[in-house]
Coordinates of C-alpha atoms and ligand atoms in Angstrom, one line a residue:
M1 CA 32.1 -7.5 3.0
S2 CA 34.2 -5.9 0.2
T3 CA 32.3 -4.5 -3.0
K4 CA 35.2 -3.7 -4.9
P5 CA 35.6 -6.3 -7.4
T6 CA 37.4 -7.0 -10.3
D7 CA 35.5 -6.3 -13.5
V8 CA 34.7 -10.0 -14.7
G9 CA 31.0 -9.7 -14.8
A10 CA 28.5 -12.6 -15.9
V11 CA 27.1 -12.6 -19.1
D12 CA 24.4 -15.3 -20.0
S13 CA 24.4 -17.5 -23.0
P14 CA 22.5 -15.6 -26.0
A15 CA 19.0 -15.1 -25.5
P16 CA 16.9 -18.0 -27.6
S17 CA 14.7 -15.2 -28.4
S18 CA 17.4 -13.7 -30.7
K19 CA 16.1 -15.8 -33.4
Q20 CA 12.7 -15.4 -33.2
A21 CA 10.7 -12.8 -34.9
A22 CA 9.9 -9.8 -33.0
L23 CA 6.1 -8.6 -32.4
T24 CA 5.3 -6.2 -35.3
D25 CA 4.6 -2.8 -35.2
A26 CA 0.8 -3.2 -36.8
E27 CA 0.5 -6.1 -34.0
V28 CA 1.5 -3.8 -31.2
Q29 CA -1.1 -1.0 -32.1
K30 CA -3.8 -3.7 -32.1
I31 CA -2.4 -4.9 -28.8
R32 CA -2.6 -1.4 -27.6
S33 CA -6.3 -1.1 -28.4
E34 CA -6.9 -4.3 -25.7
F35 CA -5.5 -2.2 -22.8
P36 CA -8.1 0.4 -21.5
C37 CA -5.8 2.2 -19.2
L38 CA -3.4 2.6 -22.2
Q39 CA -6.5 5.0 -23.9
L40 CA -6.2 7.4 -20.7
H41 CA -4.9 11.0 -21.3
R42 CA -2.9 13.0 -18.8
H43 CA -2.4 16.9 -19.4
G44 CA -4.2 16.6 -22.6
K45 CA -1.8 14.0 -23.9
R46 CA -2.2 10.2 -24.4
L47 CA -0.6 8.6 -21.4
V48 CA 2.8 7.1 -22.0
Y49 CA 2.9 4.2 -19.4
L50 CA 6.7 3.1 -18.8
D51 CA 6.5 1.5 -15.0
N52 CA 5.7 -1.6 -16.3
A53 CA 8.7 -2.9 -13.5
A54 CA 6.0 -1.6 -11.0
T55 CA 3.0 -3.2 -12.3
T56 CA 1.6 -3.8 -15.8
Q57 CA -1.5 -2.6 -17.3
K58 CA -4.4 -5.2 -17.9
P59 CA -5.7 -6.3 -21.3
R60 CA -9.6 -6.6 -21.6
A61 CA -9.7 -10.0 -21.3
V62 CA -8.4 -10.1 -18.0
I63 CA -10.7 -7.4 -16.7
E64 CA -13.4 -9.5 -18.3
A65 CA -12.3 -12.9 -16.4
L66 CA -12.7 -11.1 -13.6
S67 CA -16.1 -9.6 -13.7
R68 CA -17.3 -12.8 -15.7
Y69 CA -16.2 -14.8 -12.4
Y70 CA -18.4 -12.6 -10.3
E71 CA -21.1 -12.4 -12.7
G72 CA -21.5 -16.1 -13.0
Q73 CA -18.9 -18.3 -11.6
N74 CA -18.4 -16.9 -7.8
A75 CA -18.2 -19.9 -5.0
N76 CA -15.9 -21.3 -2.9
V77 CA -13.4 -23.8 -4.3
H78 CA -12.5 -27.4 -3.4
R79 CA -15.4 -27.5 -0.6
G80 CA -18.9 -27.6 -2.0
V81 CA -21.0 -30.2 -3.8
H82 CA -23.1 -27.8 -5.8
Y83 CA -22.5 -26.9 -9.6
L84 CA -21.0 -23.0 -8.7
S85 CA -18.4 -24.7 -6.5
A86 CA -17.4 -27.4 -8.8
L87 CA -17.3 -24.7 -11.8
A88 CA -15.2 -22.2 -9.7
T89 CA -12.9 -25.0 -8.6
E90 CA -12.5 -26.2 -12.1
L91 CA -11.4 -22.7 -13.2
Y92 CA -9.1 -22.3 -10.6
E93 CA -7.8 -25.8 -10.8
S94 CA -7.1 -25.3 -14.8
A95 CA -5.4 -21.9 -14.4
R96 CA -2.9 -23.8 -12.2
K97 CA -2.7 -26.3 -14.9
R98 CA -1.6 -23.3 -17.6
I99 CA 0.7 -21.8 -15.1
K100 CA 2.5 -25.1 -15.0
E101 CA 2.5 -25.2 -18.9
F102 CA 3.8 -21.7 -18.8
L103 CA 6.9 -21.9 -16.3
G104 CA 7.9 -25.5 -17.6
A105 CA 7.1 -27.4 -14.3
H106 CA 7.1 -31.0 -14.6
L107 CA 3.7 -31.4 -12.2
V108 CA 0.9 -29.3 -11.3
C109 CA 1.3 -29.9 -7.6
E110 CA 4.6 -28.0 -7.9
I111 CA 2.6 -24.5 -8.4
I112 CA 1.6 -22.9 -5.4
F113 CA -0.5 -19.8 -5.3
T114 CA 0.8 -16.7 -3.4
R115 CA 0.1 -13.0 -2.9
G116 CA 3.1 -12.4 -5.3
A117 CA 6.9 -12.7 -5.2
T118 CA 7.5 -11.3 -1.8
E119 CA 5.1 -14.0 -0.4
G120 CA 6.3 -16.8 -2.1
I121 CA 10.0 -16.0 -0.7
N122 CA 9.0 -15.5 2.6
L123 CA 7.0 -18.9 2.7
V124 CA 10.2 -20.5 1.2
A125 CA 12.3 -18.8 4.3
Q126 CA 9.8 -19.7 7.1
T127 CA 9.5 -23.2 5.7
F128 CA 12.3 -24.6 3.8
G129 CA 15.0 -22.1 5.8
R130 CA 13.8 -22.5 9.3
Q131 CA 14.2 -26.5 8.6
H132 CA 17.9 -26.0 7.1
V133 CA 19.5 -23.0 8.2
G134 CA 21.1 -23.4 11.8
P135 CA 23.6 -21.5 13.7
G136 CA 26.7 -20.3 11.4
D137 CA 24.9 -21.5 8.1
E138 CA 24.9 -18.9 5.2
I139 CA 22.3 -17.8 2.7
L140 CA 24.0 -16.2 -0.4
V141 CA 22.2 -13.4 -2.3
S142 CA 23.3 -10.7 -4.7
E143 CA 23.9 -7.0 -4.4
M144 CA 21.1 -6.2 -6.6
E145 CA 18.6 -7.9 -4.8
H146 CA 14.9 -6.3 -4.4
H147 CA 14.5 -5.7 -0.6
S148 CA 11.8 -9.0 -1.0
N149 CA 14.8 -11.4 -1.6
I150 CA 17.0 -9.6 1.4
V151 CA 14.5 -8.8 4.2
P152 CA 13.0 -12.4 4.8
W153 CA 16.5 -13.9 4.9
Q154 CA 18.0 -11.5 7.1
M155 CA 14.9 -12.0 9.4
L156 CA 15.3 -16.3 9.0
C157 CA 19.5 -15.3 9.7
E158 CA 18.4 -13.0 12.8
E159 CA 16.3 -15.8 14.3
K160 CA 18.9 -18.6 13.6
G161 CA 22.1 -17.0 14.1
A162 CA 23.2 -17.7 10.4
N163 CA 24.9 -15.1 8.1
L164 CA 23.6 -13.5 4.9
R165 CA 26.4 -12.9 2.4
V166 CA 26.3 -10.8 -0.7
I167 CA 27.7 -11.4 -4.1
P168 CA 29.0 -8.2 -5.6
I169 CA 28.8 -6.4 -8.9
N170 CA 30.4 -4.6 -11.4
D171 CA 29.9 -0.8 -12.4
R172 CA 27.7 -2.6 -15.4
G173 CA 25.6 -3.8 -12.8
E174 CA 26.5 -7.6 -13.8
L175 CA 27.4 -10.6 -11.1
L176 CA 31.1 -11.3 -10.1
M177 CA 30.7 -15.2 -11.1
D178 CA 34.0 -15.8 -10.1
Q179 CA 33.6 -14.4 -6.6
Y180 CA 30.2 -16.0 -6.3
E181 CA 31.9 -19.7 -6.9
A182 CA 34.4 -18.6 -4.2
M183 CA 31.8 -17.6 -1.5
L184 CA 29.8 -20.9 -1.9
T185 CA 31.4 -22.8 1.2
D186 CA 30.0 -26.1 3.0
R187 CA 27.8 -23.8 5.2
T188 CA 25.9 -22.5 2.4
R189 CA 22.5 -23.5 2.8
L190 CA 20.6 -21.8 0.1
V191 CA 21.5 -19.4 -3.2
S192 CA 18.5 -16.5 -3.7
I193 CA 19.0 -14.6 -6.8
V194 CA 17.2 -12.4 -8.7
H195 CA 16.6 -13.2 -12.7
V196 CA 16.3 -10.0 -14.0
S197 CA 17.1 -6.8 -11.6
N198 CA 14.4 -4.3 -11.6
A199 CA 16.5 -1.5 -10.8
L200 CA 19.5 -2.2 -13.3
G201 CA 17.8 -4.4 -15.8
T202 CA 20.7 -6.9 -15.2
I203 CA 19.6 -10.5 -16.8
N204 CA 21.7 -12.8 -14.8
P205 CA 23.0 -16.2 -15.8
V206 CA 20.6 -18.1 -13.8
R207 CA 21.3 -21.4 -15.6
Q208 CA 25.1 -21.2 -14.9
I209 CA 24.6 -20.2 -11.1
I210 CA 22.1 -23.2 -10.6
Q211 CA 24.7 -25.6 -12.1
I212 CA 27.4 -24.1 -9.9
A213 CA 25.6 -24.4 -6.8
H214 CA 24.0 -27.9 -7.6
G215 CA 27.6 -29.1 -8.1
R216 CA 28.0 -28.4 -4.8
G217 CA 24.6 -29.7 -3.4
I218 CA 23.3 -26.4 -3.1
P219 CA 19.7 -25.4 -3.8
V220 CA 18.9 -22.1 -5.6
L221 CA 15.8 -19.9 -5.5
V222 CA 15.2 -17.6 -8.4
D223 CA 13.5 -14.3 -8.1
G224 CA 11.7 -14.4 -11.5
A225 CA 9.2 -11.4 -10.2
Q226 CA 10.9 -9.2 -13.4
S227 CA 11.8 -12.4 -15.7
A228 CA 8.6 -14.1 -16.1
P229 CA 6.6 -11.1 -17.7
H230 CA 9.4 -10.7 -20.4
M231 CA 10.9 -13.9 -21.3
A232 CA 10.0 -17.8 -21.7
I233 CA 10.8 -19.5 -18.5
N234 CA 11.3 -23.3 -18.3
V235 CA 11.8 -24.0 -14.6
A236 CA 12.4 -27.6 -15.4
E237 CA 15.1 -26.9 -17.9
L238 CA 16.9 -24.4 -15.5
G239 CA 16.7 -26.9 -12.7
C240 CA 16.1 -24.2 -10.1
D241 CA 14.5 -25.6 -6.9
F242 CA 12.2 -22.7 -6.4
F243 CA 11.1 -19.8 -8.5
V244 CA 8.7 -17.0 -7.6
C245 CA 6.6 -14.4 -9.6
S246 CA 4.0 -11.9 -9.5
G247 CA 0.8 -11.5 -11.2
H248 CA 0.1 -8.2 -11.2
K249 CA 3.5 -7.6 -13.4
M250 CA 2.5 -10.2 -15.7
M251 CA -0.8 -8.5 -17.1
G252 CA -2.6 -9.9 -14.2
P253 CA -4.3 -8.9 -11.2
T254 CA -3.0 -7.8 -8.0
G255 CA -2.6 -9.8 -4.9
I256 CA -1.6 -12.9 -6.9
G257 CA 1.3 -14.8 -7.3
V258 CA 3.1 -18.0 -7.8
L259 CA 5.6 -20.1 -6.2
Y260 CA 7.2 -23.3 -8.1
G261 CA 9.1 -25.7 -5.9
R262 CA 10.6 -29.1 -6.6
A263 CA 7.7 -31.4 -5.7
E264 CA 10.0 -33.5 -3.4
L265 CA 11.5 -30.4 -1.8
L266 CA 8.1 -29.3 -1.2
E267 CA 6.6 -32.4 0.2
S268 CA 9.4 -32.3 2.4
M269 CA 8.7 -28.8 3.9
P270 CA 6.7 -28.2 7.0
P271 CA 3.5 -26.1 6.3
W272 CA 3.5 -22.0 6.8
H273 CA 0.0 -20.9 7.5
G274 CA -2.6 -23.5 9.2
G275 CA -6.0 -23.4 8.4
G276 CA -8.9 -24.9 6.1
D277 CA -7.8 -26.5 2.7
M278 CA -4.3 -27.4 4.2
I279 CA -5.6 -30.2 6.2
L280 CA -6.6 -33.8 5.3
S281 CA -8.2 -34.1 9.2
V282 CA -8.1 -32.5 12.4
T283 CA -8.6 -33.3 16.0
F284 CA -7.3 -31.7 19.2
E285 CA -4.6 -34.5 19.4
K286 CA -3.4 -34.7 15.7
T287 CA -3.6 -32.6 12.4
I288 CA -2.8 -34.2 9.3
Y289 CA -1.7 -32.4 6.6
N290 CA -3.2 -32.2 3.0
G291 CA -0.5 -32.9 0.2
I292 CA 1.1 -30.3 -2.2
P293 CA -0.2 -28.1 -3.2
Q294 CA -2.9 -27.4 -0.9
K295 CA -0.7 -27.7 2.2
F296 CA 0.4 -24.4 1.3
E297 CA -2.5 -22.7 0.4
A298 CA -4.4 -22.3 3.9
G299 CA -7.6 -20.7 3.9
T300 CA -10.1 -19.2 1.0
P301 CA -7.8 -18.6 -1.7
H302 CA -7.8 -15.4 -4.0
I303 CA -9.7 -17.4 -6.7
E304 CA -10.7 -14.6 -9.2
G305 CA -7.1 -13.8 -8.9
V306 CA -5.9 -16.9 -10.0
I307 CA -8.7 -17.2 -12.9
G308 CA -7.3 -13.7 -13.7
L309 CA -3.5 -14.4 -13.9
G310 CA -4.7 -17.9 -15.9
E311 CA -6.2 -15.3 -18.4
A312 CA -3.5 -13.2 -18.3
I313 CA -0.8 -16.1 -19.0
N314 CA -3.5 -17.1 -22.0
Y315 CA -2.7 -13.8 -23.3
L316 CA 0.8 -13.6 -23.1
Q317 CA 1.0 -17.4 -24.6
N318 CA -1.1 -16.4 -27.4
L319 CA 1.6 -13.6 -28.2
G320 CA 4.5 -15.8 -27.8
M321 CA 7.3 -15.0 -24.9
P322 CA 9.9 -15.2 -27.7
R323 CA 8.2 -12.6 -29.7
I324 CA 7.5 -10.4 -26.6
Q325 CA 11.2 -10.7 -25.6
A326 CA 12.5 -10.1 -29.2
Y327 CA 10.1 -6.7 -29.7
E328 CA 11.3 -5.8 -26.2
A329 CA 14.9 -6.1 -27.1
Q330 CA 14.1 -3.9 -30.1
L331 CA 12.6 -1.0 -27.5
L332 CA 15.4 -1.2 -25.0
D333 CA 17.9 -0.4 -27.5
H334 CA 16.0 2.1 -29.2
G335 CA 15.6 3.6 -25.6
T336 CA 19.2 3.2 -24.8
R337 CA 20.2 5.4 -28.0
V338 CA 17.3 8.2 -27.1
L339 CA 18.8 8.4 -23.7
E340 CA 22.3 7.8 -24.6
A341 CA 22.1 10.8 -26.8
I342 CA 21.0 13.3 -24.1
D343 CA 24.0 15.2 -22.5
G344 CA 24.5 15.3 -18.8
L345 CA 22.3 11.9 -18.7
K346 CA 23.7 8.9 -17.2
I347 CA 22.4 5.4 -17.6
I348 CA 22.5 3.3 -14.4
G349 CA 22.8 -0.5 -15.3
T350 CA 24.6 -1.5 -18.5
A351 CA 24.8 -4.9 -18.5
R352 CA 25.4 -6.5 -21.9
E353 CA 22.6 -8.9 -21.1
K354 CA 20.0 -6.4 -20.2
A355 CA 16.0 -6.8 -20.0
G356 CA 13.9 -3.4 -20.8
V357 CA 14.6 -1.2 -17.8
L358 CA 16.1 2.3 -18.1
S359 CA 17.3 3.6 -14.8
F360 CA 18.9 7.0 -15.4
I361 CA 20.4 9.8 -13.2
M362 CA 20.8 13.5 -14.9
D363 CA 23.3 16.4 -13.8
H364 CA 21.3 19.2 -11.6
A365 CA 17.9 17.1 -11.4
H366 CA 16.7 15.0 -8.6
P367 CA 15.0 11.6 -10.1
H368 CA 11.7 13.1 -8.1
D369 CA 12.2 16.2 -9.9
I370 CA 12.4 14.1 -13.0
G371 CA 9.4 12.0 -12.7
Q372 CA 7.3 15.1 -11.7
L373 CA 8.2 17.1 -14.8
L374 CA 7.7 14.2 -16.9
D375 CA 4.2 13.5 -15.7
E376 CA 3.3 16.5 -16.5
E377 CA 4.2 15.6 -19.9
G378 CA 1.7 12.5 -19.5
I379 CA 4.7 10.3 -18.9
A380 CA 4.8 7.8 -16.1
I381 CA 8.0 6.4 -15.0
R382 CA 9.6 5.6 -11.4
A383 CA 11.5 7.8 -9.3
G384 CA 13.2 6.5 -6.2
H385 CA 15.4 3.6 -4.8
H386 CA 13.1 0.9 -6.3
C387 CA 13.3 -1.4 -3.2
A388 CA 16.8 -2.0 -4.1
Q389 CA 18.8 0.5 -1.6
P390 CA 21.8 -1.7 -1.6
V391 CA 22.0 -1.1 -5.4
M392 CA 21.4 2.4 -5.0
Q393 CA 24.4 2.2 -2.3
R394 CA 26.6 0.4 -4.7
F395 CA 26.5 3.0 -7.3
Q396 CA 26.6 5.9 -4.5
I397 CA 23.6 7.7 -5.6
P398 CA 20.3 8.2 -3.6
A399 CA 17.7 7.3 -6.3
T400 CA 17.3 7.0 -10.0
A401 CA 14.4 7.6 -12.5
R402 CA 13.2 4.4 -14.2
A403 CA 11.7 3.7 -17.5
S404 CA 10.8 0.1 -17.7
L405 CA 9.2 -1.5 -20.5
A406 CA 6.2 -3.6 -21.9
F407 CA 5.4 -4.9 -25.2
Y408 CA 2.7 -2.4 -25.7
N409 CA 5.1 0.5 -25.6
T410 CA 6.4 1.8 -28.8
R411 CA 9.4 3.5 -30.2
E412 CA 7.4 6.8 -30.5
E413 CA 6.8 6.5 -26.9
L414 CA 10.4 6.6 -26.2
D415 CA 11.2 9.3 -28.5
L416 CA 8.4 11.6 -26.7
L417 CA 10.4 9.9 -23.4
G418 CA 13.3 11.7 -25.0
E419 CA 12.0 15.2 -26.0
A420 CA 10.1 15.6 -22.3
I421 CA 14.0 14.6 -20.8
L422 CA 15.1 17.4 -22.8
K423 CA 12.8 20.0 -21.4
V424 CA 13.4 18.8 -18.1
K425 CA 16.9 19.5 -18.9
K426 CA 16.1 22.9 -19.7
V427 CA 14.4 23.4 -16.2
F428 CA 17.4 22.4 -14.1
G429 CA 19.9 23.9 -16.6
Ligands
PMP501 N1 11.7 -9.3 -6.8 C1 11.7 -7.8 -7.9 C2 13.1 -8.1 -9.0 C3 10.8 -7.0 -7.9 O1 11.0 -6.3 -9.0 C4 9.7 -7.1 -7.0 C5 8.3 -6.0 -7.2 N2 9.0 -4.7 -7.5 C6 9.6 -7.9 -6.1 C7 10.3 -8.9 -6.2 C8 8.4 -8.0 -5.3 O2 7.4 -8.3 -6.0 P1 5.6 -8.2 -5.2 O3 5.7 -6.7 -4.4 O4 4.8 -8.0 -6.2 O5 5.8 -9.1 -4.2

């Protein structure tokens, strides 16, 4: 399909955080001392960790929650009659309640634990998707999706003879909303859209996207892998039908994530994985499935992951998501100014509504060389296609170097990034 759009990109309504006081520099210094990995040194220099879109560092509170679990709370959940099992179950389920509050869901049973955003999207594709998508039907994604919000739908489309359609973006990396609206047809079965692009930093106007889709009775999945760590989310207010995120990008452990689904939809969907916990009764003739959320949580879950994620959410809530967002917006402004001042450097992704992602390319230096030279300066960024190859194709580049921010980063670190890039420039001329 054509990706030569007219330039009428989408801008979300002003972020609610703009009125909130940002974290102060003194608070950020205290926060930094709570993250052991931020104390590391590389080549004799304090580590500058700017790869937060890939994964965030973990505060001591989360690390301690994991050892506390293994040292004094370890048992399987939901099944035992003994003290430890009851304790582990209580911790596991109270983390679910905390996450329900964090995401603004109406009901605790709307929170399903997964391995991450990727598994959440696959779950929806393999259950809701298989149930509702048939030959000739359409699923709508955007040109700025992560591979995990492309490939599961391609697999489904292949199986069902359905079509994946792609909403184009403009040169700033903003969605073309008029084209989006025009692409919705009576064959569209789902819109699956990223909230914040990991490759460009664009914040998509998901509220508006959802309203437009719902106006035609089409459900919407929001990929919140890069939004949930950086801004207040309220799925009930947004009105989305599904929302996915990953614990490891939110200061929590790896291997744990969340799928939010509207209860009515989750109840009507078939299970995905079969096994223990997702059943009420089993005979060889007939199995009766459990209710939600257990229907979608077959087998022994990632118990310590859930408990660690609950602790991470607690940490984020204590700081306050609006204050985090306001501070990160200041950091992004500063980092953008630092990079824009460098001759021969081009920022890829200049949306008017942007989160803390600075993707860039430089004359004469391949992103991988930039990443390697910055590593020698103690600065961790990512170089590559960021699992968003269609974005690279859209901008006709093989890769970008990407610095991605979290609330524990500082302006001084971004100044160090700028100085190190100037050294890279000297090497590559
Ligand atoms: N969507 C986006 C926008 C992402 O940035 C990522 C991770 N880079 C994912 C989905 C997948 O997350 P995970 O690998 O944790 O499942």
